Amino acid sequence: MPPWSLISPASRGIGFALARRVLQTTNAPVVATARKDLDKTKQDLLEGLEVDETRLKVLKLDVLDEATIAEAAASCKMQFGNEARQLQLAFLVPGLLFPEKSPTQINADDALLTFRTNTLGPMLMLKHFSSFLPKKSASVDKRGEEMRGLPSVSVTAVMSARVGSISDNRLGGWYSYRASKAGVNQVVKTFDNHLRTASGDNAMAVALHPGTVKTNLSKDFWGNVKQEKLFERDWVAERLIDVVKEVGLEGRGKCWDWDGKEVPP
């Protein structure tokens, strides 16, 4: 049986483009998540694609509500089992941004929501979905048509950002967003250390920086970005999937940008 892929959330933005790209370029069953309008999300994801519709399942999941994460994981266990069909490619991409330009603009509730969405959300996803990753003892078949378009090593990729780099921070501002993404990088490194023990060379984790993408998250800042550095989501999805496949085990536990270059911690 082919391994499967998870993209969460996938109702819009980069997650939407990633889900469509995985459907187009692999044979993998795809689990996409959304907070609401599941039928519409599925319809939108499949629009214009000549793929088997039964490959796509859309589940309700809200990273602010751990119960929905647990329920989604339970649904996946019923469909795939924990080990019979392993999770080969996961993109965890929740994102929220409040652009504080000075310390006086920091709002505790907004900052807490940023951390719950950007950092704690993916952390809880790892809690409930890590059991689907291959164990160190697993005999992983990395050949054949079933693996077409997928990385040879099971990869869990969490969306980060260049502004989460402490050593690269020369401008300041964006306190809660920067800190939440620095937290993402730490979570990814810590989880990858766990996978080194639990999965060996069969699974790894990375963080990703997509650049500035034409999504609602970055809409207010498009005017400050050079045109050649403002990316369409479909192009970014293609690049991120390529990067995930290219970095290999040597790139595990690190943050990589859309161009395959490491973002320093």
mmCIF file of N, CA and C in Angstrom, residues 15-114:
data_model
loop_
_atom_site.group_PDB
_atom_site.id
_atom_site.type_symbol
_atom_site.label_atom_id
_atom_site.label_comp_id
_atom_site.label_asym_id
_atom_site.label_seq_id
_atom_site.Cartn_x
_atom_site.Cartn_y
_atom_site.Cartn_z
ATOM 1 N N GLY A 15 -0.781 26.064 2.257
ATOM 2 C CA GLY A 15 -1.264 24.713 2.503
ATOM 3 C C GLY A 15 -2.155 24.211 1.383
ATOM 4 N N PHE A 16 -3.013 25.083 0.882
ATOM 5 C CA PHE A 16 -3.893 24.744 -0.242
ATOM 6 C C PHE A 16 -3.064 24.352 -1.462
ATOM 7 N N ALA A 17 -2.056 25.156 -1.771
ATOM 8 C CA ALA A 17 -1.208 24.881 -2.938
ATOM 9 C C ALA A 17 -0.391 23.608 -2.740
ATOM 10 N N LEU A 18 0.079 23.378 -1.521
ATOM 11 C CA LEU A 18 0.848 22.160 -1.246
ATOM 12 C C LEU A 18 -0.011 20.916 -1.443
ATOM 13 N N ALA A 19 -1.247 20.946 -0.951
ATOM 14 C CA ALA A 19 -2.124 19.785 -1.091
ATOM 15 C C ALA A 19 -2.393 19.473 -2.560
ATOM 16 N N ARG A 20 -2.654 20.492 -3.343
ATOM 17 C CA ARG A 20 -2.907 20.274 -4.772
ATOM 18 C C ARG A 20 -1.651 19.731 -5.463
ATOM 19 N N ARG A 21 -0.496 20.234 -5.073
ATOM 20 C CA ARG A 21 0.748 19.781 -5.683
ATOM 21 C C ARG A 21 1.018 18.316 -5.365
ATOM 22 N N VAL A 22 0.796 17.920 -4.122
ATOM 23 C CA VAL A 22 1.004 16.518 -3.744
ATOM 24 C C VAL A 22 0.013 15.608 -4.475
ATOM 25 N N LEU A 23 -1.224 16.063 -4.627
ATOM 26 C CA LEU A 23 -2.206 15.284 -5.376
ATOM 27 C C LEU A 23 -1.768 15.105 -6.830
ATOM 28 N N GLN A 24 -1.182 16.140 -7.407
ATOM 29 C CA GLN A 24 -0.790 16.106 -8.816
ATOM 30 C C GLN A 24 0.453 15.276 -9.089
ATOM 31 N N THR A 25 1.389 15.258 -8.152
ATOM 32 C CA THR A 25 2.722 14.724 -8.444
ATOM 33 C C THR A 25 3.044 13.417 -7.731
ATOM 34 N N THR A 26 2.105 12.880 -6.945
ATOM 35 C CA THR A 26 2.343 11.616 -6.250
ATOM 36 C C THR A 26 1.126 10.710 -6.404
ATOM 37 N N ASN A 27 1.298 9.472 -5.957
ATOM 38 C CA ASN A 27 0.172 8.539 -5.884
ATOM 39 C C ASN A 27 -0.392 8.458 -4.467
ATOM 40 N N ALA A 28 0.159 9.260 -3.572
ATOM 41 C CA ALA A 28 -0.154 9.123 -2.148
ATOM 42 C C ALA A 28 -1.592 9.537 -1.827
ATOM 43 N N PRO A 29 -2.246 8.794 -0.947
ATOM 44 C CA PRO A 29 -3.472 9.314 -0.343
ATOM 45 C C PRO A 29 -3.124 10.595 0.420
ATOM 46 N N VAL A 30 -3.981 11.585 0.336
ATOM 47 C CA VAL A 30 -3.714 12.886 0.946
ATOM 48 C C VAL A 30 -4.786 13.197 1.979
ATOM 49 N N VAL A 31 -4.333 13.502 3.199
ATOM 50 C CA VAL A 31 -5.223 14.001 4.236
ATOM 51 C C VAL A 31 -4.981 15.499 4.361
ATOM 52 N N ALA A 32 -6.018 16.275 4.079
ATOM 53 C CA ALA A 32 -5.955 17.728 4.231
ATOM 54 C C ALA A 32 -6.880 18.109 5.375
ATOM 55 N N THR A 33 -6.585 19.230 6.027
ATOM 56 C CA THR A 33 -7.442 19.644 7.136
ATOM 57 C C THR A 33 -7.937 21.068 6.932
ATOM 58 N N ALA A 34 -9.063 21.346 7.569
ATOM 59 C CA ALA A 34 -9.649 22.689 7.568
ATOM 60 C C ALA A 34 -10.452 22.841 8.848
ATOM 61 N N ARG A 35 -10.658 24.071 9.263
ATOM 62 C CA ARG A 35 -11.441 24.318 10.470
ATOM 63 C C ARG A 35 -12.935 24.223 10.208
ATOM 64 N N LYS A 36 -13.354 24.497 8.972
ATOM 65 C CA LYS A 36 -14.774 24.507 8.625
ATOM 66 C C LYS A 36 -14.918 24.295 7.118
ATOM 67 N N ASP A 37 -16.144 24.189 6.653
ATOM 68 C CA ASP A 37 -16.449 24.063 5.220
ATOM 69 C C ASP A 37 -15.635 22.935 4.580
ATOM 70 N N LEU A 38 -15.706 21.738 5.158
ATOM 71 C CA LEU A 38 -14.883 20.630 4.686
ATOM 72 C C LEU A 38 -15.228 20.228 3.252
ATOM 73 N N ASP A 39 -16.514 20.172 2.935
ATOM 74 C CA ASP A 39 -16.915 19.773 1.583
ATOM 75 C C ASP A 39 -16.441 20.776 0.547
ATOM 76 N N LYS A 40 -16.565 22.064 0.870
ATOM 77 C CA LYS A 40 -16.117 23.099 -0.067
ATOM 78 C C LYS A 40 -14.600 23.045 -0.222
ATOM 79 N N THR A 41 -13.880 22.813 0.870
ATOM 80 C CA THR A 41 -12.427 22.712 0.794
ATOM 81 C C THR A 41 -12.024 21.571 -0.133
ATOM 82 N N LYS A 42 -12.690 20.421 0.012
ATOM 83 C CA LYS A 42 -12.378 19.284 -0.853
ATOM 84 C C LYS A 42 -12.668 19.620 -2.313
ATOM 85 N N GLN A 43 -13.819 20.240 -2.553
ATOM 86 C CA GLN A 43 -14.193 20.613 -3.919
ATOM 87 C C GLN A 43 -13.167 21.574 -4.518
ATOM 88 N N ASP A 44 -12.736 22.563 -3.744
ATOM 89 C CA ASP A 44 -11.766 23.543 -4.234
ATOM 90 C C ASP A 44 -10.404 22.894 -4.500
ATOM 91 N N LEU A 45 -9.997 21.980 -3.621
ATOM 92 C CA LEU A 45 -8.698 21.324 -3.795
ATOM 93 C C LEU A 45 -8.663 20.464 -5.057
ATOM 94 N N LEU A 46 -9.795 19.861 -5.394
ATOM 95 C CA LEU A 46 -9.844 18.956 -6.551
ATOM 96 C C LEU A 46 -10.144 19.668 -7.866
ATOM 97 N N GLU A 47 -10.578 20.919 -7.792
ATOM 98 C CA GLU A 47 -11.020 21.628 -8.998
ATOM 99 C C GLU A 47 -9.926 21.659 -10.061
ATOM 100 N N GLY A 48 -10.245 21.156 -11.237
ATOM 101 C CA GLY A 48 -9.321 21.194 -12.364
ATOM 102 C C GLY A 48 -8.252 20.124 -12.357
ATOM 103 N N LEU A 49 -8.223 19.275 -11.330
ATOM 104 C CA LEU A 49 -7.216 18.225 -11.254
ATOM 105 C C LEU A 49 -7.774 16.911 -11.782
ATOM 106 N N GLU A 50 -7.004 16.232 -12.594
ATOM 107 C CA GLU A 50 -7.415 14.920 -13.098
ATOM 108 C C GLU A 50 -6.791 13.849 -12.210
ATOM 109 N N VAL A 51 -7.347 13.710 -11.014
ATOM 110 C CA VAL A 51 -6.847 12.736 -10.045
ATOM 111 C C VAL A 51 -8.024 11.954 -9.486
ATOM 112 N N ASP A 52 -7.731 10.810 -8.898
ATOM 113 C CA ASP A 52 -8.737 9.997 -8.243
ATOM 114 C C ASP A 52 -9.211 10.711 -6.978
ATOM 115 N N GLU A 53 -10.478 11.114 -6.969
ATOM 116 C CA GLU A 53 -11.002 11.890 -5.849
ATOM 117 C C GLU A 53 -10.942 11.128 -4.533
ATOM 118 N N THR A 54 -10.926 9.811 -4.590
ATOM 119 C CA THR A 54 -10.914 9.019 -3.350
ATOM 120 C C THR A 54 -9.570 9.112 -2.633
ATOM 121 N N ARG A 55 -8.547 9.650 -3.310
ATOM 122 C CA ARG A 55 -7.248 9.826 -2.658
ATOM 123 C C ARG A 55 -7.279 10.938 -1.623
ATOM 124 N N LEU A 56 -8.222 11.854 -1.723
ATOM 125 C CA LEU A 56 -8.250 13.028 -0.847
ATOM 126 C C LEU A 56 -9.311 12.886 0.235
ATOM 127 N N LYS A 57 -8.872 13.092 1.467
ATOM 128 C CA LYS A 57 -9.790 13.137 2.601
ATOM 129 C C LYS A 57 -9.565 14.442 3.341
ATOM 130 N N VAL A 58 -10.632 15.164 3.615
ATOM 131 C CA VAL A 58 -10.531 16.435 4.336
ATOM 132 C C VAL A 58 -11.138 16.253 5.723
ATOM 133 N N LEU A 59 -10.329 16.520 6.744
ATOM 134 C CA LEU A 59 -10.756 16.349 8.119
ATOM 135 C C LEU A 59 -10.828 17.697 8.831
ATOM 136 N N LYS A 60 -11.708 17.777 9.803
ATOM 137 C CA LYS A 60 -11.788 18.989 10.619
ATOM 138 C C LYS A 60 -10.638 18.996 11.619
ATOM 139 N N LEU A 61 -9.906 20.094 11.650
ATOM 140 C CA LEU A 61 -8.818 20.246 12.613
ATOM 141 C C LEU A 61 -8.564 21.721 12.854
ATOM 142 N N ASP A 62 -8.532 22.090 14.114
ATOM 143 C CA ASP A 62 -8.227 23.455 14.534
ATOM 144 C C ASP A 62 -7.067 23.362 15.507
ATOM 145 N N VAL A 63 -5.922 23.942 15.175
ATOM 146 C CA VAL A 63 -4.750 23.809 16.044
ATOM 147 C C VAL A 63 -4.947 24.461 17.401
ATOM 148 N N LEU A 64 -5.980 25.289 17.542
ATOM 149 C CA LEU A 64 -6.291 25.894 18.843
ATOM 150 C C LEU A 64 -7.147 24.977 19.714
ATOM 151 N N ASP A 65 -7.563 23.847 19.168
ATOM 152 C CA ASP A 65 -8.443 22.923 19.879
ATOM 153 C C ASP A 65 -7.843 21.522 19.785
ATOM 154 N N GLU A 66 -7.142 21.103 20.847
ATOM 155 C CA GLU A 66 -6.440 19.817 20.791
ATOM 156 C C GLU A 66 -7.388 18.652 20.550
ATOM 157 N N ALA A 67 -8.623 18.761 20.991
ATOM 158 C CA ALA A 67 -9.575 17.666 20.782
ATOM 159 C C ALA A 67 -9.760 17.371 19.300
ATOM 160 N N THR A 68 -9.783 18.419 18.469
ATOM 161 C CA THR A 68 -9.948 18.199 17.023
ATOM 162 C C THR A 68 -8.701 17.551 16.422
ATOM 163 N N ILE A 69 -7.531 17.861 16.983
ATOM 164 C CA ILE A 69 -6.294 17.228 16.512
ATOM 165 C C ILE A 69 -6.326 15.741 16.839
ATOM 166 N N ALA A 70 -6.736 15.413 18.053
ATOM 167 C CA ALA A 70 -6.826 14.015 18.470
ATOM 168 C C ALA A 70 -7.847 13.256 17.627
ATOM 169 N N GLU A 71 -8.973 13.896 17.334
ATOM 170 C CA GLU A 71 -10.008 13.250 16.529
ATOM 171 C C GLU A 71 -9.529 13.003 15.102
ATOM 172 N N ALA A 72 -8.796 13.957 14.545
ATOM 173 C CA ALA A 72 -8.263 13.780 13.197
ATOM 174 C C ALA A 72 -7.252 12.638 13.162
ATOM 175 N N ALA A 73 -6.401 12.570 14.173
ATOM 176 C CA ALA A 73 -5.420 11.493 14.245
ATOM 177 C C ALA A 73 -6.111 10.144 14.384
ATOM 178 N N ALA A 74 -7.176 10.092 15.178
ATOM 179 C CA ALA A 74 -7.920 8.844 15.334
ATOM 180 C C ALA A 74 -8.545 8.412 14.014
ATOM 181 N N SER A 75 -9.040 9.375 13.248
ATOM 182 C CA SER A 75 -9.610 9.066 11.930
ATOM 183 C C SER A 75 -8.541 8.495 10.999
ATOM 184 N N CYS A 76 -7.343 9.058 11.058
ATOM 185 C CA CYS A 76 -6.241 8.563 10.222
ATOM 186 C C CYS A 76 -5.821 7.157 10.657
ATOM 187 N N LYS A 77 -5.886 6.900 11.952
ATOM 188 C CA LYS A 77 -5.525 5.564 12.438
ATOM 189 C C LYS A 77 -6.508 4.532 11.922
ATOM 190 N N MET A 78 -7.780 4.899 11.866
ATOM 191 C CA MET A 78 -8.783 3.983 11.330
ATOM 192 C C MET A 78 -8.545 3.725 9.850
ATOM 193 N N GLN A 79 -8.120 4.762 9.127
ATOM 194 C CA GLN A 79 -7.939 4.621 7.683
ATOM 195 C C GLN A 79 -6.630 3.935 7.320
ATOM 196 N N PHE A 80 -5.551 4.265 8.042
ATOM 197 C CA PHE A 80 -4.231 3.802 7.628
ATOM 198 C C PHE A 80 -3.571 2.830 8.603
ATOM 199 N N GLY A 81 -4.048 2.779 9.839
ATOM 200 C CA GLY A 81 -3.316 2.054 10.858
ATOM 201 C C GLY A 81 -2.080 2.851 11.243
ATOM 202 N N ASN A 82 -1.378 2.441 12.278
ATOM 203 C CA ASN A 82 -0.197 3.190 12.713
ATOM 204 C C ASN A 82 1.032 2.865 11.883
ATOM 205 N N GLU A 83 1.121 1.621 11.399
ATOM 206 C CA GLU A 83 2.348 1.207 10.741
ATOM 207 C C GLU A 83 2.132 0.622 9.351
ATOM 208 N N ALA A 84 0.936 0.104 9.078
ATOM 209 C CA ALA A 84 0.719 -0.558 7.791
ATOM 210 C C ALA A 84 0.954 0.396 6.625
ATOM 211 N N ARG A 85 0.523 1.639 6.791
ATOM 212 C CA ARG A 85 0.726 2.645 5.739
ATOM 213 C C ARG A 85 1.290 3.883 6.425
ATOM 214 N N GLN A 86 2.570 4.107 6.266
ATOM 215 C CA GLN A 86 3.232 5.144 7.041
ATOM 216 C C GLN A 86 3.001 6.541 6.460
ATOM 217 N N LEU A 87 3.118 7.523 7.319
ATOM 218 C CA LEU A 87 3.051 8.928 6.918
ATOM 219 C C LEU A 87 4.413 9.320 6.344
ATOM 220 N N GLN A 88 4.449 9.562 5.048
ATOM 221 C CA GLN A 88 5.716 9.796 4.365
ATOM 222 C C GLN A 88 6.041 11.274 4.195
ATOM 223 N N LEU A 89 5.018 12.122 4.143
ATOM 224 C CA LEU A 89 5.244 13.549 3.904
ATOM 225 C C LEU A 89 4.176 14.355 4.628
ATOM 226 N N ALA A 90 4.598 15.169 5.588
ATOM 227 C CA ALA A 90 3.659 15.992 6.348
ATOM 228 C C ALA A 90 4.103 17.450 6.290
ATOM 229 N N PHE A 91 3.182 18.333 5.971
ATOM 230 C CA PHE A 91 3.415 19.774 6.021
ATOM 231 C C PHE A 91 2.479 20.372 7.062
ATOM 232 N N LEU A 92 3.052 20.956 8.104
ATOM 233 C CA LEU A 92 2.288 21.615 9.160
ATOM 234 C C LEU A 92 2.497 23.114 8.993
ATOM 235 N N VAL A 93 1.459 23.816 8.552
ATOM 236 C CA VAL A 93 1.663 25.184 8.062
ATOM 237 C C VAL A 93 0.745 26.239 8.675
ATOM 238 N N PRO A 94 0.263 26.090 9.923
ATOM 239 C CA PRO A 94 -0.584 27.154 10.472
ATOM 240 C C PRO A 94 0.213 28.445 10.642
ATOM 241 N N GLY A 95 -0.441 29.570 10.445
ATOM 242 C CA GLY A 95 0.293 30.830 10.543
ATOM 243 C C GLY A 95 -0.591 31.999 10.936
ATOM 244 N N LEU A 96 -0.056 32.853 11.803
ATOM 245 C CA LEU A 96 -0.754 34.059 12.249
ATOM 246 C C LEU A 96 0.284 35.134 12.531
ATOM 247 N N LEU A 97 -0.032 36.374 12.157
ATOM 248 C CA LEU A 97 0.949 37.459 12.287
ATOM 249 C C LEU A 97 0.296 38.736 12.784
ATOM 250 N N PHE A 98 0.812 39.272 13.904
ATOM 251 C CA PHE A 98 0.490 40.615 14.361
ATOM 252 C C PHE A 98 1.800 41.407 14.306
ATOM 253 N N PRO A 99 1.930 42.368 13.392
ATOM 254 C CA PRO A 99 3.223 43.033 13.154
ATOM 255 C C PRO A 99 3.487 44.189 14.117
ATOM 256 N N GLU A 100 3.897 43.863 15.333
ATOM 257 C CA GLU A 100 4.229 44.941 16.270
ATOM 258 C C GLU A 100 5.521 45.645 15.830
ATOM 259 N N LYS A 101 5.436 46.935 15.591
ATOM 260 C CA LYS A 101 6.620 47.691 15.158
ATOM 261 C C LYS A 101 7.423 48.217 16.338
ATOM 262 N N SER A 102 6.785 48.357 17.498
ATOM 263 C CA SER A 102 7.492 48.815 18.688
ATOM 264 C C SER A 102 6.963 48.040 19.888
ATOM 265 N N PRO A 103 7.708 48.025 20.992
ATOM 266 C CA PRO A 103 7.252 47.284 22.172
ATOM 267 C C PRO A 103 5.894 47.745 22.678
ATOM 268 N N THR A 104 5.578 49.026 22.456
ATOM 269 C CA THR A 104 4.310 49.548 22.965
ATOM 270 C C THR A 104 3.101 48.933 22.256
ATOM 271 N N GLN A 105 3.325 48.319 21.107
ATOM 272 C CA GLN A 105 2.222 47.722 20.349
ATOM 273 C C GLN A 105 1.966 46.260 20.729
ATOM 274 N N ILE A 106 2.764 45.718 21.625
ATOM 275 C CA ILE A 106 2.587 44.324 22.019
ATOM 276 C C ILE A 106 1.305 44.184 22.836
ATOM 277 N N ASN A 107 0.462 43.266 22.406
ATOM 278 C CA ASN A 107 -0.794 42.976 23.099
ATOM 279 C C ASN A 107 -0.732 41.532 23.578
ATOM 280 N N ALA A 108 -0.953 41.319 24.856
ATOM 281 C CA ALA A 108 -0.762 39.992 25.437
ATOM 282 C C ALA A 108 -1.651 38.940 24.787
ATOM 283 N N ASP A 109 -2.920 39.283 24.557
ATOM 284 C CA ASP A 109 -3.837 38.305 23.963
ATOM 285 C C ASP A 109 -3.421 37.955 22.536
ATOM 286 N N ASP A 110 -3.017 38.969 21.763
ATOM 287 C CA ASP A 110 -2.571 38.725 20.390
ATOM 288 C C ASP A 110 -1.301 37.881 20.373
ATOM 289 N N ALA A 111 -0.375 38.192 21.276
ATOM 290 C CA ALA A 111 0.878 37.444 21.341
ATOM 291 C C ALA A 111 0.617 35.989 21.728
ATOM 292 N N LEU A 112 -0.273 35.781 22.687
ATOM 293 C CA LEU A 112 -0.596 34.420 23.108
ATOM 294 C C LEU A 112 -1.245 33.638 21.971
ATOM 295 N N LEU A 113 -2.135 34.298 21.229
ATOM 296 C CA LEU A 113 -2.778 33.642 20.093
ATOM 297 C C LEU A 113 -1.752 33.290 19.019
ATOM 298 N N THR A 114 -0.772 34.172 18.831
ATOM 299 C CA THR A 114 0.292 33.901 17.864
ATOM 300 C C THR A 114 1.064 32.648 18.249
#
